[in-house]
Amino acid sequence: MDGGIVDSLAPKLAIDSGACGYLTIDLAALCRNYDKLSTIVAPARAAAVVKADSYGLGANQVSKALYERGCRHFFVAHFIEALRLRPQLRGDATIFVLNGLLPGNEAACADGGIVPVINSLQQLRQWSEMSRSLHRRLPAVLQFDTGMSRLGIPPEDRSAVAAHLQTSDDVDILFIMSHLASADETDSRQNGDQLAEMCRVATEFPQYDVSFANSGGIFLGGDFHGVLARPGIALYGGAPTSGVANPMEAVVRLEVAVVQTRTVLEGARVGYGGVHVTKGKTRLATIAAGYADGLPRSLSDRGAVYYDGVRLPIVGRVSMDSTTIDISALPEGALSFGSMVEVLGDHQTVDDLACDAGLISYEILTSLGHRFHRQYR
Ligand SMILES: *Cc1c(COP(=O)(O)O)cnc(C)c1O
């Protein structure tokens, strides 16, 4: 563990730029996660899924760090994300738009040198038309639905797509892809079913390479790797597979400032609705982060934060900008106004917090607020 990050657990009064806490994003850990995933999928390559602002961690910083590390394939969800990221990366980095193009965006996409993931016959026809009108063979990726029923060319349209590609060669198909619905569940039958369907697609389109695995898929074995894996959550330190030890390194650390402490007697009501009533004399602290900062309201009267390794339960409802914790487990005076408590760090992972909140790590990361002082290491 990097010394500076461990040191930051010590009580700290100064808060840079008036922020209510420190959100630390460890780009070195991110890069080590990328290396680890790259090693597992080799000789296939690992792309980086940087949609939703790199799961809330900052698409520009994350993408630049991963580019330096050798990553050249970046996937976003929406075209607007690609437009924003494109000027940040060198020309030999390719940006793919997973959701494909909405009607009318074709010219801007071609102009921006961005690669759409084509999810339907109609999109393929539109991209072909744009290619013809520009007299350029525009690049694209074809996504096939192998059983998730979300995005991609459905099985019944495969022959029409094949026919289109036979008669018109105006689109440069870089590879074909599909997405797994249950890759985090090693035992799910859906993985094998989707793999079998992907093999059928690959037989029907033998001229193209395949991209298949997300984070979970990388850990399902070599059959799932294709030529280009598309990890997201595992890069950011989330567990790729549920129910087993997480092999990835934590990337995010969140410390939040205490804005007030108090001692209340038995029977005191805490927070909105007075839903928490103290059972005895209790020492409380209010921390400067609430649901507007990404501490989900479902943590009301559930879950905890840590100080000096001591678990401090959340009591009462999580408010918009603050949350109250029970600090009775600490020695009197150990924590005071201005102290920093750990929300994410050595004692609590993103998956731990998500579990207490009844959510998934993806939701915790993508909800992290913008009122923290963000620091990249
Ligand atoms: C979001 C997404 C990924 C990344 O998924 P993780 O589970 O975060 O690794 C990969 N491929 C597609 C199509 C996606 O939508």
Tab-separated table of C-alpha atoms and ligand atoms in Angstrom, residues 49 51 55 75-77 98-99 117 143 148 150-151 177-180 183-184 211-218 229-236 240 362, ligand 1:
chain	number	residue	atom	x	y	z
A	49	VAL	CA	-14.718	0.665	-20.287
A	51	LYS	CA	-18.511	5.038	-19.600
A	55	TYR	CA	-17.746	4.781	-13.241
A	75	PHE	CA	-15.541	2.118	-24.584
A	76	VAL	CA	-18.128	4.722	-23.602
A	77	ALA	CA	-21.902	4.294	-23.566
A	98	LEU	CA	-21.601	0.995	-26.928
A	99	ASN	CA	-25.133	2.356	-27.282
A	117	VAL	CA	-21.113	-0.079	-32.009
A	143	GLN	CA	-22.842	-6.113	-31.605
A	148	MET	CA	-29.493	-10.593	-22.877
A	150	ARG	CA	-30.825	-5.488	-24.313
A	151	LEU	CA	-28.629	-4.245	-27.151
A	177	MET	CA	-18.986	-8.330	-30.007
A	178	SER	CA	-21.615	-9.380	-27.514
A	179	HIS	CA	-22.215	-8.819	-23.806
A	180	LEU	CA	-22.686	-11.295	-20.965
A	183	ALA	CA	-20.697	-13.053	-15.944
A	184	ASP	CA	-20.317	-12.257	-12.231
A	211	SER	CA	-14.878	-9.264	-28.256
A	212	PHE	CA	-16.974	-10.845	-25.506
A	213	ALA	CA	-15.819	-10.608	-21.877
A	214	ASN	CA	-16.546	-7.840	-19.386
A	215	SER	CA	-14.836	-7.948	-15.966
A	216	GLY	CA	-16.663	-11.071	-14.838
A	217	GLY	CA	-16.177	-12.723	-18.224
A	218	ILE	CA	-12.411	-12.375	-17.940
A	229	ALA	CA	-11.823	-7.985	-23.332
A	230	ARG	CA	-13.881	-5.042	-22.053
A	231	PRO	CA	-13.377	-4.691	-18.288
A	232	GLY	CA	-14.993	-1.862	-16.364
A	233	ILE	CA	-15.667	-2.491	-12.672
A	234	ALA	CA	-12.565	-4.657	-12.111
A	235	LEU	CA	-10.324	-1.808	-13.259
A	236	TYR	CA	-11.899	0.384	-10.589
A	240	PRO	CA	-15.652	-9.013	-10.842
A	362	TYR	CA	-21.316	0.106	-9.788
B	1	LIG	C1	-20.558	-1.769	-19.043
B	1	LIG	C2	-20.135	-2.749	-20.064
B	1	LIG	C3	-18.926	-3.453	-19.938
B	1	LIG	C4	-18.100	-3.430	-18.668
B	1	LIG	O1	-18.750	-4.213	-17.689
B	1	LIG	P1	-18.081	-4.510	-16.280
B	1	LIG	O2	-19.010	-5.489	-15.652
B	1	LIG	O3	-18.042	-3.219	-15.536
B	1	LIG	O4	-16.725	-5.044	-16.535
B	1	LIG	C5	-18.510	-4.228	-21.001
B	1	LIG	N1	-19.264	-4.342	-22.121
B	1	LIG	C6	-20.452	-3.704	-22.263
B	1	LIG	C7	-21.222	-3.882	-23.506
B	1	LIG	C8	-20.932	-2.902	-21.242
B	1	LIG	O5	-22.107	-2.295	-21.371
